[in-house]
XYZ file of C-alpha atoms in Angstrom:
350
model
C 0.000 0.000 0.000
C 1.335 3.453 -0.925
C 2.198 5.629 2.086
C 0.366 8.971 2.045
C 2.375 12.172 2.399
C 1.598 14.752 5.111
C 0.054 17.039 2.474
C -2.239 14.276 1.215
C -3.293 13.341 4.754
C -4.102 16.992 5.470
C -6.249 17.218 2.342
C -8.118 14.038 3.254
C -8.727 15.073 6.900
C -12.014 16.989 6.240
C -13.444 13.958 4.473
C -12.193 11.190 6.779
C -12.358 12.976 10.143
C -14.573 16.078 9.665
C -15.105 16.818 13.377
C -11.380 16.578 14.153
C -10.673 18.858 11.204
C -13.155 21.487 12.444
C -11.597 21.398 15.949
C -8.016 21.732 14.644
C -9.016 24.519 12.232
C -10.675 26.458 15.074
C -7.572 26.138 17.298
C -5.232 27.235 14.464
C -7.484 30.196 13.611
C -7.586 31.378 17.239
C -3.785 31.122 17.614
C -3.288 33.205 14.446
C -5.867 35.788 15.532
C -4.289 36.273 18.971
C -0.823 36.806 17.443
C -1.894 39.628 15.080
C -1.201 42.571 17.387
C 2.332 41.506 18.350
C 3.208 40.638 14.738
C 1.960 43.997 13.405
C 3.860 45.854 16.160
C 7.040 43.965 15.258
C 6.606 44.711 11.533
C 6.162 48.449 12.140
C 9.140 48.468 14.529
C 11.273 46.851 11.805
C 10.455 49.630 9.329
C 12.408 52.941 9.193
C 9.333 54.842 10.438
C 8.599 56.603 13.729
C 5.904 54.585 15.542
C 4.192 57.739 16.795
C 4.215 59.528 13.426
C 1.194 59.789 11.110
C 2.746 57.319 8.678
C 3.577 54.953 11.543
C -0.020 55.107 12.797
C -1.410 54.491 9.320
C 0.939 51.525 8.748
C 0.051 50.021 12.132
C -3.660 50.349 11.248
C -3.133 48.690 7.842
C -0.827 45.871 9.007
C -3.068 44.954 11.945
C -6.484 45.379 10.370
C -5.813 43.694 7.011
C -5.047 40.185 8.369
C -7.622 40.688 11.140
C -10.433 41.429 8.692
C -9.358 38.644 6.339
C -9.203 36.113 9.192
C -12.622 37.155 10.516
C -14.088 37.109 7.039
C -12.660 33.683 6.208
C -13.941 32.129 9.435
C -17.426 33.604 9.169
C -17.821 32.893 5.460
C -16.707 29.286 6.033
C -19.180 28.733 8.885
C -22.000 30.500 7.041
C -21.158 28.504 3.904
C -21.918 25.379 5.915
C -25.098 26.959 7.336
C -26.123 28.176 3.889
C -25.987 24.608 2.578
C -29.320 24.196 4.381
C -30.808 27.274 2.619
C -30.594 26.885 -1.139
C -32.451 29.469 -3.313
C -35.124 26.826 -3.996
C -35.655 26.158 -0.304
C -35.731 29.885 0.514
C -38.442 30.439 -2.113
C -40.390 27.454 -0.791
C -40.245 28.837 2.770
C -41.640 32.224 1.661
C -44.130 31.170 -1.043
C -47.800 31.326 -0.104
C -47.260 33.172 3.187
C -49.236 36.267 4.115
C -47.584 39.645 4.516
C -46.609 40.801 8.004
C -45.018 37.723 9.522
C -43.742 36.827 6.051
C -41.851 40.161 5.937
C -40.233 39.271 9.284
C -39.377 35.790 8.034
C -37.986 37.113 4.732
C -35.767 39.657 6.495
C -34.521 36.950 8.886
C -33.711 34.597 6.006
C -31.711 37.429 4.447
C -29.142 37.083 7.262
C -28.354 33.425 6.569
C -28.553 33.376 2.782
C -25.511 34.214 0.650
C -27.091 36.570 -1.851
C -25.629 39.967 -2.755
C -27.052 42.787 -4.864
C -25.553 41.226 -8.017
C -27.925 38.270 -7.479
C -30.930 40.586 -7.332
C -32.459 39.937 -10.759
C -32.435 36.109 -10.822
C -33.640 35.999 -7.224
C -36.367 38.536 -7.900
C -37.605 36.538 -10.911
C -37.585 33.307 -8.942
C -39.561 34.841 -6.078
C -42.165 36.327 -8.442
C -42.569 32.990 -10.233
C -43.039 31.225 -6.895
C -45.854 33.648 -5.938
C -43.983 35.394 -3.104
C -45.748 38.753 -2.436
C -43.921 41.825 -3.757
C -43.415 43.446 -0.340
C -42.043 40.188 1.114
C -39.627 39.910 -1.812
C -38.355 43.421 -1.098
C -37.894 42.656 2.616
C -35.577 39.832 1.546
C -33.764 41.867 -1.104
C -33.063 44.689 1.373
C -31.987 42.418 4.224
C -29.755 39.958 2.283
C -27.012 42.416 1.243
C -27.355 44.781 4.245
C -27.600 42.426 7.259
C -25.440 39.567 6.067
C -22.959 37.430 7.954
C -19.958 39.409 6.689
C -21.257 42.718 8.055
C -22.225 41.215 11.409
C -18.939 39.350 11.867
C -16.785 42.360 11.041
C -18.841 44.665 13.263
C -18.546 42.141 16.108
C -14.765 41.827 15.619
C -14.110 45.572 15.361
C -16.722 47.179 17.647
C -18.069 44.408 19.893
C -21.396 42.639 20.225
C -23.441 45.711 21.211
C -22.763 47.530 17.927
C -23.211 44.296 15.922
C -26.607 43.603 17.548
C -27.605 47.247 17.146
C -26.820 47.156 13.444
C -28.652 43.846 12.985
C -31.758 45.147 14.749
C -31.771 48.384 12.756
C -31.138 46.648 9.443
C -33.897 44.111 10.025
C -36.308 46.879 11.055
C -35.589 48.859 7.877
C -36.008 45.711 5.720
C -39.263 44.627 7.400
C -40.912 48.077 7.447
C -39.771 49.065 3.937
C -41.009 45.747 2.488
C -44.326 46.043 4.322
C -44.837 49.626 3.066
C -44.041 48.627 -0.531
C -46.495 45.727 -0.200
C -49.251 48.078 1.058
C -48.734 50.368 -1.950
C -49.810 47.553 -4.322
C -47.279 48.343 -7.026
C -47.340 44.994 -8.852
C -48.345 46.850 -12.045
C -44.911 48.471 -12.039
C -43.147 45.173 -12.644
C -41.875 44.922 -16.210
C -44.505 43.258 -18.422
C -42.350 40.226 -19.223
C -41.871 39.584 -15.501
C -45.632 39.734 -14.773
C -46.365 37.443 -17.738
C -43.990 34.695 -16.648
C -45.700 31.385 -15.808
C -45.966 30.639 -12.112
C -44.072 27.620 -10.825
C -44.514 25.659 -7.623
C -41.735 26.270 -5.131
C -40.287 23.097 -3.687
C -37.224 22.716 -1.536
C -36.761 19.908 0.920
C -33.683 18.875 2.871
C -30.783 18.282 0.463
C -29.311 15.456 2.551
C -25.686 16.617 2.455
C -23.180 14.912 4.771
C -20.867 16.841 7.144
C -17.837 16.507 4.786
C -20.009 17.848 1.945
C -21.098 20.807 4.087
C -17.413 21.470 4.927
C -16.692 21.503 1.198
C -19.611 23.950 0.819
C -17.852 26.169 3.400
C -14.600 26.015 1.435
C -16.469 26.861 -1.787
C -18.009 29.939 -0.113
C -14.552 31.079 1.045
C -13.134 30.696 -2.466
C -16.067 32.552 -4.015
C -16.683 35.360 -1.486
C -13.229 36.028 0.000
C -11.711 35.622 -3.459
C -14.091 38.296 -4.736
C -14.039 40.881 -1.925
C -10.381 40.964 -0.859
C -9.523 43.896 -3.197
C -12.376 45.907 -1.604
C -10.947 45.074 1.822
C -7.458 46.280 0.926
C -8.809 49.524 -0.550
C -11.152 50.077 2.406
C -8.406 49.492 4.992
C -5.963 51.685 3.048
C -8.540 54.530 3.064
C -9.189 53.852 6.750
C -5.438 53.961 7.453
C -5.132 57.313 5.668
C -8.066 58.708 7.688
C -6.518 57.294 10.875
C -3.121 58.850 10.179
C -3.832 62.185 8.498
C -7.411 63.417 9.074
C -7.609 65.732 12.135
C -10.175 64.649 14.738
C -11.690 68.144 15.023
C -12.272 68.296 11.260
C -14.141 64.979 11.144
C -16.190 65.845 14.233
C -17.219 69.151 12.627
C -18.627 67.546 9.463
C -19.852 64.156 10.761
C -20.412 64.841 14.466
C -23.725 65.004 16.348
C -23.935 68.778 16.030
C -23.946 68.672 12.207
C -27.631 67.773 11.613
C -27.137 67.705 7.860
C -24.439 65.035 8.119
C -26.998 62.181 8.082
C -28.721 63.060 4.759
C -25.318 63.977 3.312
C -23.932 60.562 4.350
C -26.866 58.824 2.618
C -26.398 60.906 -0.563
C -22.665 60.149 -0.610
C -23.238 56.454 0.010
C -25.704 55.767 -2.838
C -23.309 56.211 -5.819
C -20.660 54.034 -4.165
C -20.399 50.358 -4.957
C -18.784 48.204 -2.313
C -19.800 45.678 0.277
C -19.654 45.440 4.042
C -16.082 44.146 4.015
C -14.887 47.214 2.134
C -16.817 49.887 3.992
C -16.502 48.727 7.624
C -12.755 49.577 7.964
C -13.603 53.100 6.747
C -16.445 53.291 9.275
C -14.053 52.228 12.047
C -11.616 55.026 11.161
C -14.422 57.625 10.913
C -15.742 56.709 14.377
C -12.225 56.898 15.848
C -11.904 60.424 14.445
C -15.063 61.740 16.067
C -17.842 60.956 13.574
C -21.240 60.271 15.178
C -22.475 56.648 15.296
C -25.837 57.433 13.660
C -24.133 59.212 10.774
C -21.673 56.406 10.008
C -24.415 53.769 10.330
C -26.504 55.735 7.806
C -23.483 55.960 5.483
C -22.792 52.237 5.774
C -26.406 51.201 5.215
C -26.803 53.422 2.146
C -23.575 52.098 0.573
C -24.651 48.482 1.039
C -28.447 48.648 0.528
C -28.943 51.510 -1.961
C -26.074 51.264 -4.410
C -26.580 52.797 -7.839
C -25.343 49.640 -9.640
C -28.074 47.627 -7.884
C -30.691 50.106 -9.136
C -29.391 49.669 -12.681
C -29.587 45.880 -12.345
C -33.128 46.052 -10.927
C -34.229 48.247 -13.851
C -34.300 45.056 -15.928
C -37.297 43.801 -13.934
C -38.844 46.933 -12.342
C -40.316 50.085 -13.849
C -38.858 53.386 -12.704
C -41.718 54.379 -10.303
C -41.212 51.164 -8.327
C -37.421 51.653 -8.202
C -37.900 55.243 -7.010
C -40.391 54.071 -4.365
C -38.014 51.321 -3.205
C -35.088 53.762 -2.936
C -37.231 56.422 -1.242
C -38.733 54.102 1.386
C -35.360 52.529 2.259
C -33.616 55.932 2.334
C -36.312 57.260 4.689
C -35.764 54.310 7.032
C -31.987 54.859 7.000
C -32.414 58.588 7.713
C -34.654 57.830 10.703
C -32.056 55.366 12.021
C -29.262 57.937 11.643
C -31.139 60.803 13.307
C -32.482 58.572 16.089
C -29.063 57.286 17.114
C -27.398 60.658 16.888
C -30.115 61.957 19.226
C -29.969 59.221 21.886
C -26.284 58.145 21.924
């Protein structure tokens, strides 16, 4: 019998001993995560840069936050890839089809957290939901929640700001998704779907348990890491580089004057600035972290983050293939109103 090499044994471990693999992977991840601060300090100390200078501060921010965000993202995407193997698009449609509005909006927004769909998936998902008979308002609750309150955003917020901010963001995002979807449903705007979408034949939604084994779900986690982390890492580098520049060079008084609590216009301005941008939670959260550290108000940066993720101009262009302009304007207006309320409310009470 041919003796297996160490590399081959490592590759076979998830299939032959999946539980042992998960335990070893968790231990290795934790050891790497705990070493980040000392490693980044040592790297900056080895460079010909004053640690207390602006450049030194920016480099420390970049060298610590880049591997930190990538490690957090990899772990969460892997775990959620395994969880998502229970929630295929077909099963998600089957769970929502035929349900009345109200509770269905709550359910749709909740499913948005555990389903791996971004704004680029909007059109095929929208068509599938319409064909399965999911009410329009319920479909919008899902489409708002899935990109805005996803596992990436929650994991990065938890890692960078703690559980209170992560739970706060999740609660606010779900509230915006549920209320905005319910309002759109009450407006009865089905006639503003494109004609070819309304004329599509209805299909029965079916989605039972897919019967995957634990090794197959681990492979699903790896596939999610390859797809999502492989796609968003350039956004992360750009976002952390911008955050490092803000951390090192932007004066705290300047940021507090334009994004602080006293600048009432900062919330609508943050929403207006966020809409044309196209990034995801992984790219924008490092910028949010630097803005908060420089004196920006929490409500203002939350409004900026939500508008970047949930109201991007590219998503509107994609949705134009299936929605007429009045429905797109209504969708953007209702969601923007919810985000503005969130921003003003938190600037007032925190």
